[in-house]
Structure formats: structure tokens, C-alpha cells
């Protein structure tokens, strides 16, 4: 007999037990669910299944030191899924105090970045496919899954059958090694039946072994430069990404990655209906502004780009609605009749298109990525204005297993949802390709502007390690000219101070390619057509050696601890070693603390200089922004109006974006750029905090000879130390983006009030009123530069505490479980340990062969 009830915040509701004592078992998941843990209570003659409330949100709030707001989140039933979709208004209602709210927004942003870049998309509930089963079939499948899952949960309490594993690692690939070791660890984890603390600790450590790193390669370039053709050539799929005329350029981001399936797929993610409704209103306002531009401003546009927003609005509305938008209100344009062919947009689902060929898929998804000037009667509507991102999945492409190519617009997007995704992609790129035509590579203004505009987001505000400047159409040049072009591009890079603030010369490389020549299969000189070199770079990024080694190393340590715990006690040696390691841990933590505090002190000094300079010269900076010399008042009126409506940022489709927040924060960022780049290098191998994390060591390898009887425990501690340092370096790489961007974000928060005031002006004299409002506001709030400095220093201090706490807690816990845990029932893993040790030694190139000859 099954009886269900709910446990909320530790209280049990609606259950009774008439006799007997409850036996408690823990389910990893509720049958039929994917998120909620459960407990099974058994008493004589009756069984209760208690559904336990999802702890994800509660744990996150506690981790972020926001536990006082847990009750508010529970009252509104905020779970893991809804947490990721909270908007600003909802967050304001949940967290009513400004300080905790700012901290929550920063932590949530970081959490979203981690989810987007390290985890596969979860689409089980949110996907629409053409060949989905009928409702009745779904119900049958659902009931069967529920039954199978329940049966599986009971089976976990039965003894696992003994499995045989291949002990000869010499002939195995790294993929086979990883699969082999994962199978072993799954089997070992299933065999840890005990309810003691050590078994629970070991199971948790086994779960922590799972990591996945996907590298993003961002591809930028002006229309017609050959981005699509280059990507097609790189993956040997001519015709996959459509290339075409200047009019075909759009703001849609296209990701290209591998699929394990046999078909080509396009996963189309739409913006929400609410986003489009809000954008419709903004687009209409832009068009009305253009019609009603105040008469006292010079309305000549002398090339400053003031009309970009108008043309962008007209292009989007015409693509989706044809000419109808001119006679309809924003409310009427939300009528479902306009979206009848894309029900996924109306239901917030992902649309999936499939084809047996690259060309066939391209024909299907083209209307979701661009407009074509030669549209036929069949295609009257183009849906790209509603698309957030298209993910193209390619079969039979091994080197994209862990690499995603992202075709990115130059400047992001006026739509906030798309722009947030664009910013997240750019900040997460491991490498960036700037694609331009060969004939003007060094002098191409747009290509260099793209790189300059994104440099802070890629460099100190991101994790980009390499910039590849790719010159296309090399088949029209002779070898001597190619060398001159490469040299000219390199010299131009050396002149670009803004880019060099974030990237060294070693991270900038120039390539010459001909996609047409490569796709034709012509026997080109690889020194002139360097597509094979670019493919080799992608293969190196796709190389999972470090991830495989980290997993195998962690598994080797866990198995060593299990086997070591089964060997007879050597209490005296354990106690001596425990005291020694405790002392070493204290000394090492103190050294890390001093090193980080010295670095923070240096940042404080530089930021103080930046504050003083900002306060003295900000009005000069502001004047250059508000009175540009190369733009007429008529053109700048539209630019500034667009900027104040978007928190001080105007992003034209082409040309240089205007960001008043960046301008005002520039003295602060310039004061720390070089120091920040050296302290937090994007190449994690170089070590953060000037190598202070990597220098942390308990020197366990030097203790093995003296403490032979606890050698296996020392091996575990050694692998744990490596694992936690690697994990910390990744955490710092992600966290440092928020720290760097906090300077500009604090300025933006201080400027929002005047942006709202300036955006409200209409009619004659609007430009003058907007300028005056901004100037008055900046003059009265010069203390915001000090606030920005303090915000960054506080985040650096928080990061220091995170590093120290993580090192101390992880290593202290590992030492305790290695040397202080009483004997308990653990499986014999001696055979598994031998296999994994062989794999570990092989991956290390035999360098650790000498360390352990312990008989297990």
C-alpha cells in the first residue's frame, strides 16, 4: 500500500502510523519526476512515500548568504526552474532591500552563465518536434517510465552483480579509458550501501567527479566577409549555413555543434511573447521619434549612424508583418494570426527542424535567421525578429563534441533578451575569430572596431585566450603579398592600445584562408590557405585530456581511500600524520591569505588613483560623449534618445556602440586593466592570484616514504588537493568577470535615475534637456566612483573568503575522513584500484609510476 504526503521545511503533513517503528530509505528522485527528492518510510503492513520539497533554491540562498529570504521564495513557490526565469520586478518583490538584491542579482547571473556554458540544454519539457507521439501514447510511456523508475529505485538496495573490467590499458584510447573508469566508479558507488558518514562522503566525492567543459569559439565579421563560408569549410559541410547579400544580415546568433544522431538538426529558441510585446512598443517609439524629431535640431545625418535604430525597427517589423505593421497598433500586432505557423513561439517551446542533408536543413531554417531580398510568393514572412538563438547540430563531426562555433552579430542587439545571451556568449568564448576580407585586412575599420568594442568583455571581463584574425579569399593573392598582409595586421594590432590592455601579442595570431578553394578540394598550399591549421586548433580545444585526467585522478584517489580504510588500523601513525597535516594546512592557508590580501591592497591603491582621476576629469569625458564632433545634433538626438531608453547604451546594427557607463568608468578600468589581466589570466594554467592557489600544497607526496602504512590515504589527499585547486581556478575564472564588470555596473546603477528622466522628454528642445539632465546628475554624484571602487574591493574580499573557506573545508574534511574515521564496512576495490592506477599512470605518461608499488 502506498500513501503520499508532503514534507515542507521539515514538517510532515497528512500521515499516520498506527504501529511499529518507521524504517527510512532515501530515494535520489521521486518516481516519475526529475527534480524532487523523496523518502520512503516503511512500517509493518504499510509503506509511505513522502515527497520532499526541492532544496535547490533553499541551498542556493543559504550558500549566497541570503537565507533570511528563504521564506519569501518558498511563499511564492520559487523552484529551480522558475529561479532561472525571474525578472527584475519579481526579484524586487521577493528581496525588498537593495543590498541583498544586488548580491542576489550578481550570484544569479553567475549561476546562469555556469548553466549555459557547462551543461547540456535540458529540453525534455520545453521542446516541440514534428514526430512527437500522440497524447495517449505519451500517457502509456509516462506510466511505463514511472513503473520502471520505481522498480529501479527498489533494485538499488539489492547487491550489485560483480562485473569484469579490462585490466590492460595500453591499447585503449582516452575515450575508452574514461568510459572504463566511469563504469568502475558507478559500480563502486552502487556498492556503498552503508549509512555511515564515510560511505556518504565517498558517494558524494564520486558524484563530484562528473564535469563537462564545452569551449565556445565566437566568430565575428562584417556582412560579406565570409563567416558562413568559413564555418561551412571548417566542418566540411558546404551549404549548411546560408551566405548571401548584404540584406541577409540579421542579429540572430547561430551555434554549430556536433550531434550523436544521424540527422542534421536546427533547434530554434524564440524570445518570449512578453519580450516581443515590449520590443514592439520600443520599435514603434523609435519610428515615432524619427517622424517627430524636434525642429530646432539640425536634422542632417552626416554618417554618424543616428538613423540606425529607425532602419532596424523598419527592417524587423517589415520582415515579420510586411506592410501591415504601419496600420496596426502594438496590441493588434500581437494577434495570434501572425504566429500561426510558429506555435512554439506562443507556447515558449523550442522548435526542432530535421533533415538528412546540410542543404535541406539550411532551406528549412533560413527564414528563422535572415530576410532575403529575392523572396518568393511562397515565403512572405520571415521569423528572425522573434528568434533568440538557433543551434545547428551536425552529425559525424568528432572535433565539435566539446567545441561550439558561434556566429555572432558584432554589437549584440537592442532586444534585451537577445543582448543578454550575446553578452553571455562573448564573455564565455575561449577563442575568437575576426573574419575580414584579404584586400583591406589591416585597414578594415569595421573589423578592428568589432574587436575593440568587445575587448573588455572578452579579456578582463571574459575568458578568451586567443584572438585569430582571419583574412579570407587568399586564393587571389600571391605568397609574398600574404606575408605582407600578415605583417601589416600584426603591426596594426600593436597600435591598438584598447585591445592590448586585455591581450598580449602572444595571444593574437593572423591566418589566411580561402573557403571556396578548400571546399572544392583543390590541393592548396597549407601555408597560404590555413583552414587545416584552424581545424587543428579546434581539435586541440576539443581534446578532453585534462578532463579525462582529472576524472581518473579523482577516481584513483577515492579508490585508494576505500582500500586504505579496509586495511588494519595503524592508530599511532594516523594520529601523528593527522597532527602534522593540520599544522601544514594552517600554514598553507595563511600563505594564501597573505598573498591575496597583498594583491587586494595593490588593487585598492590603483583604484584610488582611478577615483581621483574620474572625479577630476569625468565632466571632460562626459562632454566628449554628449557633444561628439563628428555627428550632427539631429543624428545625435536619436542616438542619445536610444541610449537613455536602454540604461545609457546604444547598440547600432553596424558601427561603434555608444555606452555612457563605460565612458564614465573608463578611468577606473584603465587604472587596473594590466594588473587585473596578470592577476586573473584567462589561461588557467598560468594560475590566479599570481599563482597563490597553485602554490598551496600539503606536500603529501613527500610524506609517503615515512608513513607507508597510510600511503593510500595520502594518495587520496594528493588527488583531492589537485582537484580542489583545479575547481577553484575555474570558479575564479567565472567570478572574476563579475568583479571586473562591477565597476561599470555600479556606475550604471547610479545613472539609471537620470536616464529615466532624460527618456521622458519629448518635443522641441529634447536634446538640450537630455544633455542638461545628464550633466547635472553626474556633477551631483561624483561619489559614485568611490562606490564603484568599494564594490569591486568588496567582491575581491568575498572571493578571498571563498577561496580560503573552500580550501580549508575541503582539505579538513578529507583529512578527517582519511585519518579519523572509525572502521566501517566497505567493499573490496583492490581489482578496480589496480585498473584505475594503470590508467592514471598511462595518462600521466608514466611520471607517477615510481610513487606507488603498494600491494593491494
PDB file of C-alpha atoms in Angstrom, residues 84-292:
ATOM      1  CA  UNK A  84      16.320  30.984 -13.738  1.00  0.00           C
ATOM      2  CA  UNK A  85      13.399  32.975 -15.212  1.00  0.00           C
ATOM      3  CA  UNK A  86      12.863  35.604 -12.508  1.00  0.00           C
ATOM      4  CA  UNK A  87      12.648  39.118 -13.950  1.00  0.00           C
ATOM      5  CA  UNK A  88      13.692  42.382 -12.252  1.00  0.00           C
ATOM      6  CA  UNK A  89      10.189  43.194 -10.995  1.00  0.00           C
ATOM      7  CA  UNK A  90       9.744  39.760  -9.411  1.00  0.00           C
ATOM      8  CA  UNK A  91      13.168  39.952  -7.770  1.00  0.00           C
ATOM      9  CA  UNK A  92      12.298  43.386  -6.363  1.00  0.00           C
ATOM     10  CA  UNK A  93       9.148  41.917  -4.795  1.00  0.00           C
ATOM     11  CA  UNK A  94      10.984  38.919  -3.337  1.00  0.00           C
ATOM     12  CA  UNK A  95      14.001  40.832  -1.972  1.00  0.00           C
ATOM     13  CA  UNK A  96      12.894  44.244  -0.755  1.00  0.00           C
ATOM     14  CA  UNK A  97      16.311  45.502   0.409  1.00  0.00           C
ATOM     15  CA  UNK A  98      18.724  46.956  -2.164  1.00  0.00           C
ATOM     16  CA  UNK A  99      21.962  45.473  -0.751  1.00  0.00           C
ATOM     17  CA  UNK A 100      20.864  41.815  -0.696  1.00  0.00           C
ATOM     18  CA  UNK A 101      19.095  42.317  -4.039  1.00  0.00           C
ATOM     19  CA  UNK A 102      22.313  43.462  -5.760  1.00  0.00           C
ATOM     20  CA  UNK A 103      24.167  40.465  -4.289  1.00  0.00           C
ATOM     21  CA  UNK A 104      21.362  38.107  -5.435  1.00  0.00           C
ATOM     22  CA  UNK A 105      21.405  39.519  -8.995  1.00  0.00           C
ATOM     23  CA  UNK A 106      25.186  39.021  -9.242  1.00  0.00           C
ATOM     24  CA  UNK A 107      25.005  35.447  -7.938  1.00  0.00           C
ATOM     25  CA  UNK A 108      22.052  34.575 -10.217  1.00  0.00           C
ATOM     26  CA  UNK A 109      23.881  35.982 -13.237  1.00  0.00           C
ATOM     27  CA  UNK A 110      26.906  33.830 -12.390  1.00  0.00           C
ATOM     28  CA  UNK A 111      24.702  30.759 -11.926  1.00  0.00           C
ATOM     29  CA  UNK A 112      23.061  31.306 -15.330  1.00  0.00           C
ATOM     30  CA  UNK A 113      26.462  31.642 -17.028  1.00  0.00           C
ATOM     31  CA  UNK A 114      27.647  28.379 -15.481  1.00  0.00           C
ATOM     32  CA  UNK A 115      24.472  26.591 -16.594  1.00  0.00           C
ATOM     33  CA  UNK A 116      24.641  27.943 -20.173  1.00  0.00           C
ATOM     34  CA  UNK A 117      28.301  27.133 -20.773  1.00  0.00           C
ATOM     35  CA  UNK A 118      28.969  23.906 -18.895  1.00  0.00           C
ATOM     36  CA  UNK A 119      25.769  21.913 -19.065  1.00  0.00           C
ATOM     37  CA  UNK A 120      23.836  20.425 -21.946  1.00  0.00           C
ATOM     38  CA  UNK A 121      20.474  22.043 -22.604  1.00  0.00           C
ATOM     39  CA  UNK A 122      17.584  20.450 -20.781  1.00  0.00           C
ATOM     40  CA  UNK A 123      14.785  20.310 -23.316  1.00  0.00           C
ATOM     41  CA  UNK A 124      12.605  17.420 -22.199  1.00  0.00           C
ATOM     42  CA  UNK A 125       9.659  19.617 -21.274  1.00  0.00           C
ATOM     43  CA  UNK A 126      10.382  22.580 -23.496  1.00  0.00           C
ATOM     44  CA  UNK A 127      10.797  21.083 -26.972  1.00  0.00           C
ATOM     45  CA  UNK A 128       8.438  20.731 -29.902  1.00  0.00           C
ATOM     46  CA  UNK A 129       9.237  18.113 -32.562  1.00  0.00           C
ATOM     47  CA  UNK A 130       7.338  17.191 -35.681  1.00  0.00           C
ATOM     48  CA  UNK A 131       7.167  13.456 -34.992  1.00  0.00           C
ATOM     49  CA  UNK A 132       6.164  13.594 -31.299  1.00  0.00           C
ATOM     50  CA  UNK A 133       3.890  10.762 -30.055  1.00  0.00           C
ATOM     51  CA  UNK A 134       0.157  11.195 -29.576  1.00  0.00           C
ATOM     52  CA  UNK A 135      -1.312  12.126 -26.189  1.00  0.00           C
ATOM     53  CA  UNK A 136      -2.445   8.561 -25.453  1.00  0.00           C
ATOM     54  CA  UNK A 137       0.970   7.188 -26.404  1.00  0.00           C
ATOM     55  CA  UNK A 138       2.612   9.752 -24.132  1.00  0.00           C
ATOM     56  CA  UNK A 139       0.468   8.657 -21.184  1.00  0.00           C
ATOM     57  CA  UNK A 140       1.378   4.981 -21.752  1.00  0.00           C
ATOM     58  CA  UNK A 141       5.071   5.905 -21.998  1.00  0.00           C
ATOM     59  CA  UNK A 142       4.805   8.073 -18.898  1.00  0.00           C
ATOM     60  CA  UNK A 143       3.203   5.279 -16.844  1.00  0.00           C
ATOM     61  CA  UNK A 144       5.808   2.804 -18.083  1.00  0.00           C
ATOM     62  CA  UNK A 145       8.672   5.175 -17.176  1.00  0.00           C
ATOM     63  CA  UNK A 146       7.125   5.701 -13.772  1.00  0.00           C
ATOM     64  CA  UNK A 147       6.868   1.961 -13.183  1.00  0.00           C
ATOM     65  CA  UNK A 148      10.388   1.316 -14.496  1.00  0.00           C
ATOM     66  CA  UNK A 149      11.817   4.101 -12.376  1.00  0.00           C
ATOM     67  CA  UNK A 150      10.136   2.831  -9.236  1.00  0.00           C
ATOM     68  CA  UNK A 151      11.408  -0.656  -9.900  1.00  0.00           C
ATOM     69  CA  UNK A 152      14.876   0.793 -10.410  1.00  0.00           C
ATOM     70  CA  UNK A 153      14.779   2.577  -7.075  1.00  0.00           C
ATOM     71  CA  UNK A 154      13.982  -0.667  -5.232  1.00  0.00           C
ATOM     72  CA  UNK A 155      16.695  -2.529  -7.133  1.00  0.00           C
ATOM     73  CA  UNK A 156      19.380  -0.159  -5.806  1.00  0.00           C
ATOM     74  CA  UNK A 157      19.033  -1.864  -2.415  1.00  0.00           C
ATOM     75  CA  UNK A 158      19.938  -5.246  -3.909  1.00  0.00           C
ATOM     76  CA  UNK A 159      23.585  -6.393  -4.127  1.00  0.00           C
ATOM     77  CA  UNK A 160      25.143  -5.292  -7.421  1.00  0.00           C
ATOM     78  CA  UNK A 161      26.426  -8.086  -9.636  1.00  0.00           C
ATOM     79  CA  UNK A 162      30.188  -8.313  -9.874  1.00  0.00           C
ATOM     80  CA  UNK A 163      31.493  -7.013 -13.200  1.00  0.00           C
ATOM     81  CA  UNK A 164      34.711  -7.691 -15.039  1.00  0.00           C
ATOM     82  CA  UNK A 165      36.834  -4.853 -16.359  1.00  0.00           C
ATOM     83  CA  UNK A 166      39.679  -4.797 -18.843  1.00  0.00           C
ATOM     84  CA  UNK A 167      42.976  -4.530 -16.966  1.00  0.00           C
ATOM     85  CA  UNK A 168      45.163  -3.834 -19.990  1.00  0.00           C
ATOM     86  CA  UNK A 169      45.148  -0.127 -20.559  1.00  0.00           C
ATOM     87  CA  UNK A 170      47.968   0.061 -23.081  1.00  0.00           C
ATOM     88  CA  UNK A 171      45.875  -0.180 -26.219  1.00  0.00           C
ATOM     89  CA  UNK A 172      42.933   1.934 -25.057  1.00  0.00           C
ATOM     90  CA  UNK A 173      42.060   5.449 -26.239  1.00  0.00           C
ATOM     91  CA  UNK A 174      41.304   8.181 -23.733  1.00  0.00           C
ATOM     92  CA  UNK A 175      37.606   7.907 -24.546  1.00  0.00           C
ATOM     93  CA  UNK A 176      37.712   4.188 -23.735  1.00  0.00           C
ATOM     94  CA  UNK A 177      39.705   4.838 -20.558  1.00  0.00           C
ATOM     95  CA  UNK A 178      37.183   7.427 -19.361  1.00  0.00           C
ATOM     96  CA  UNK A 179      34.269   5.115 -20.124  1.00  0.00           C
ATOM     97  CA  UNK A 180      36.005   2.228 -18.364  1.00  0.00           C
ATOM     98  CA  UNK A 181      36.725   4.256 -15.223  1.00  0.00           C
ATOM     99  CA  UNK A 182      33.203   5.718 -15.152  1.00  0.00           C
ATOM    100  CA  UNK A 183      31.766   2.201 -15.265  1.00  0.00           C
ATOM    101  CA  UNK A 184      34.028   1.187 -12.394  1.00  0.00           C
ATOM    102  CA  UNK A 185      33.039   4.174 -10.265  1.00  0.00           C
ATOM    103  CA  UNK A 186      29.353   3.613 -10.948  1.00  0.00           C
ATOM    104  CA  UNK A 187      29.720   0.017  -9.802  1.00  0.00           C
ATOM    105  CA  UNK A 188      31.697   1.069  -6.705  1.00  0.00           C
ATOM    106  CA  UNK A 189      29.170   3.758  -5.792  1.00  0.00           C
ATOM    107  CA  UNK A 190      26.324   1.256  -6.047  1.00  0.00           C
ATOM    108  CA  UNK A 191      28.238  -0.998  -3.665  1.00  0.00           C
ATOM    109  CA  UNK A 192      28.459   1.627  -0.937  1.00  0.00           C
ATOM    110  CA  UNK A 193      25.345   0.513   0.950  1.00  0.00           C
ATOM    111  CA  UNK A 194      26.406   1.653   4.407  1.00  0.00           C
ATOM    112  CA  UNK A 195      24.641   4.517   6.177  1.00  0.00           C
ATOM    113  CA  UNK A 196      27.820   5.647   7.908  1.00  0.00           C
ATOM    114  CA  UNK A 197      29.338   9.068   7.236  1.00  0.00           C
ATOM    115  CA  UNK A 198      32.333   7.710   5.326  1.00  0.00           C
ATOM    116  CA  UNK A 199      30.130   5.887   2.780  1.00  0.00           C
ATOM    117  CA  UNK A 200      28.059   9.058   2.261  1.00  0.00           C
ATOM    118  CA  UNK A 201      31.258  11.092   1.863  1.00  0.00           C
ATOM    119  CA  UNK A 202      32.629   8.653  -0.735  1.00  0.00           C
ATOM    120  CA  UNK A 203      29.379   8.664  -2.715  1.00  0.00           C
ATOM    121  CA  UNK A 204      29.399  12.465  -2.772  1.00  0.00           C
ATOM    122  CA  UNK A 205      33.008  12.520  -3.936  1.00  0.00           C
ATOM    123  CA  UNK A 206      32.139  10.101  -6.738  1.00  0.00           C
ATOM    124  CA  UNK A 207      29.297  12.356  -7.903  1.00  0.00           C
ATOM    125  CA  UNK A 208      31.664  15.343  -7.885  1.00  0.00           C
ATOM    126  CA  UNK A 209      33.912  13.620 -10.420  1.00  0.00           C
ATOM    127  CA  UNK A 210      31.463  14.406 -13.247  1.00  0.00           C
ATOM    128  CA  UNK A 211      32.472  17.562 -15.116  1.00  0.00           C
ATOM    129  CA  UNK A 212      31.916  18.765 -18.644  1.00  0.00           C
ATOM    130  CA  UNK A 213      33.695  21.645 -20.343  1.00  0.00           C
ATOM    131  CA  UNK A 214      32.413  22.990 -23.647  1.00  0.00           C
ATOM    132  CA  UNK A 215      34.595  25.554 -25.379  1.00  0.00           C
ATOM    133  CA  UNK A 216      32.921  28.395 -27.277  1.00  0.00           C
ATOM    134  CA  UNK A 217      34.601  29.908 -30.336  1.00  0.00           C
ATOM    135  CA  UNK A 218      32.986  33.222 -31.290  1.00  0.00           C
ATOM    136  CA  UNK A 219      33.024  34.161 -34.975  1.00  0.00           C
ATOM    137  CA  UNK A 220      32.715  37.892 -35.753  1.00  0.00           C
ATOM    138  CA  UNK A 221      32.856  39.758 -39.043  1.00  0.00           C
ATOM    139  CA  UNK A 222      31.049  42.289 -41.174  1.00  0.00           C
ATOM    140  CA  UNK A 223      28.451  41.195 -43.708  1.00  0.00           C
ATOM    141  CA  UNK A 224      30.032  39.653 -46.791  1.00  0.00           C
ATOM    142  CA  UNK A 225      33.364  38.904 -45.122  1.00  0.00           C
ATOM    143  CA  UNK A 226      32.793  35.153 -45.435  1.00  0.00           C
ATOM    144  CA  UNK A 227      31.874  33.994 -41.909  1.00  0.00           C
ATOM    145  CA  UNK A 228      29.293  31.440 -43.038  1.00  0.00           C
ATOM    146  CA  UNK A 229      31.508  30.093 -45.811  1.00  0.00           C
ATOM    147  CA  UNK A 230      34.405  29.741 -43.376  1.00  0.00           C
ATOM    148  CA  UNK A 231      32.306  27.773 -40.869  1.00  0.00           C
ATOM    149  CA  UNK A 232      30.978  25.561 -43.675  1.00  0.00           C
ATOM    150  CA  UNK A 233      34.549  24.871 -44.815  1.00  0.00           C
ATOM    151  CA  UNK A 234      35.784  24.170 -41.271  1.00  0.00           C
ATOM    152  CA  UNK A 235      33.145  21.461 -40.755  1.00  0.00           C
ATOM    153  CA  UNK A 236      33.241  20.265 -44.407  1.00  0.00           C
ATOM    154  CA  UNK A 237      29.509  20.903 -44.919  1.00  0.00           C
ATOM    155  CA  UNK A 238      29.052  23.184 -47.893  1.00  0.00           C
ATOM    156  CA  UNK A 239      25.652  24.868 -47.874  1.00  0.00           C
ATOM    157  CA  UNK A 240      24.888  24.328 -44.178  1.00  0.00           C
ATOM    158  CA  UNK A 241      24.950  27.983 -43.134  1.00  0.00           C
ATOM    159  CA  UNK A 242      23.407  30.190 -45.810  1.00  0.00           C
ATOM    160  CA  UNK A 243      25.552  33.009 -47.130  1.00  0.00           C
ATOM    161  CA  UNK A 244      24.255  35.822 -49.232  1.00  0.00           C
ATOM    162  CA  UNK A 245      23.789  39.502 -49.851  1.00  0.00           C
ATOM    163  CA  UNK A 246      24.196  42.458 -47.519  1.00  0.00           C
ATOM    164  CA  UNK A 247      20.434  42.494 -46.951  1.00  0.00           C
ATOM    165  CA  UNK A 248      20.650  38.993 -45.488  1.00  0.00           C
ATOM    166  CA  UNK A 249      22.456  40.152 -42.332  1.00  0.00           C
ATOM    167  CA  UNK A 250      20.496  39.703 -39.092  1.00  0.00           C
ATOM    168  CA  UNK A 251      21.014  39.748 -35.335  1.00  0.00           C
ATOM    169  CA  UNK A 252      20.345  36.040 -34.861  1.00  0.00           C
ATOM    170  CA  UNK A 253      23.071  34.060 -33.121  1.00  0.00           C
ATOM    171  CA  UNK A 254      23.805  30.678 -34.698  1.00  0.00           C
ATOM    172  CA  UNK A 255      25.590  27.946 -32.728  1.00  0.00           C
ATOM    173  CA  UNK A 256      27.126  24.996 -34.555  1.00  0.00           C
ATOM    174  CA  UNK A 257      27.928  21.830 -32.615  1.00  0.00           C
ATOM    175  CA  UNK A 258      28.005  18.048 -33.004  1.00  0.00           C
ATOM    176  CA  UNK A 259      25.137  15.606 -32.541  1.00  0.00           C
ATOM    177  CA  UNK A 260      25.305  11.883 -31.856  1.00  0.00           C
ATOM    178  CA  UNK A 261      22.286  11.377 -34.132  1.00  0.00           C
ATOM    179  CA  UNK A 262      22.303  10.706 -37.866  1.00  0.00           C
ATOM    180  CA  UNK A 263      20.270  13.729 -38.998  1.00  0.00           C
ATOM    181  CA  UNK A 264      21.071  17.421 -39.267  1.00  0.00           C
ATOM    182  CA  UNK A 265      19.055  19.414 -36.748  1.00  0.00           C
ATOM    183  CA  UNK A 266      18.222  23.071 -36.073  1.00  0.00           C
ATOM    184  CA  UNK A 267      16.946  23.915 -32.584  1.00  0.00           C
ATOM    185  CA  UNK A 268      15.218  27.297 -32.714  1.00  0.00           C
ATOM    186  CA  UNK A 269      14.832  29.175 -29.433  1.00  0.00           C
ATOM    187  CA  UNK A 270      12.370  32.092 -29.501  1.00  0.00           C
ATOM    188  CA  UNK A 271      12.216  35.165 -27.327  1.00  0.00           C
ATOM    189  CA  UNK A 272       9.142  35.234 -25.077  1.00  0.00           C
ATOM    190  CA  UNK A 273       5.829  36.805 -26.075  1.00  0.00           C
ATOM    191  CA  UNK A 274       6.334  39.348 -23.290  1.00  0.00           C
ATOM    192  CA  UNK A 275       9.751  40.276 -24.727  1.00  0.00           C
ATOM    193  CA  UNK A 276       8.287  40.796 -28.187  1.00  0.00           C
ATOM    194  CA  UNK A 277       5.364  42.803 -26.832  1.00  0.00           C
ATOM    195  CA  UNK A 278       7.810  45.099 -25.038  1.00  0.00           C
ATOM    196  CA  UNK A 279      10.035  45.343 -28.110  1.00  0.00           C
ATOM    197  CA  UNK A 280       7.074  46.208 -30.336  1.00  0.00           C
ATOM    198  CA  UNK A 281       6.361  49.190 -28.119  1.00  0.00           C
ATOM    199  CA  UNK A 282      10.007  50.299 -28.279  1.00  0.00           C
ATOM    200  CA  UNK A 283      10.169  49.869 -32.062  1.00  0.00           C
ATOM    201  CA  UNK A 284       7.046  51.981 -32.509  1.00  0.00           C
ATOM    202  CA  UNK A 285       8.533  54.688 -30.266  1.00  0.00           C
ATOM    203  CA  UNK A 286      11.707  54.751 -32.392  1.00  0.00           C
ATOM    204  CA  UNK A 287       9.673  55.196 -35.568  1.00  0.00           C
ATOM    205  CA  UNK A 288       7.570  57.934 -33.996  1.00  0.00           C
ATOM    206  CA  UNK A 289      10.724  59.712 -32.798  1.00  0.00           C
ATOM    207  CA  UNK A 290      12.022  59.749 -36.339  1.00  0.00           C
ATOM    208  CA  UNK A 291       8.796  61.349 -37.593  1.00  0.00           C
ATOM    209  CA  UNK A 292       8.595  63.884 -34.753  1.00  0.00           C
TER     210      UNK A 292
END
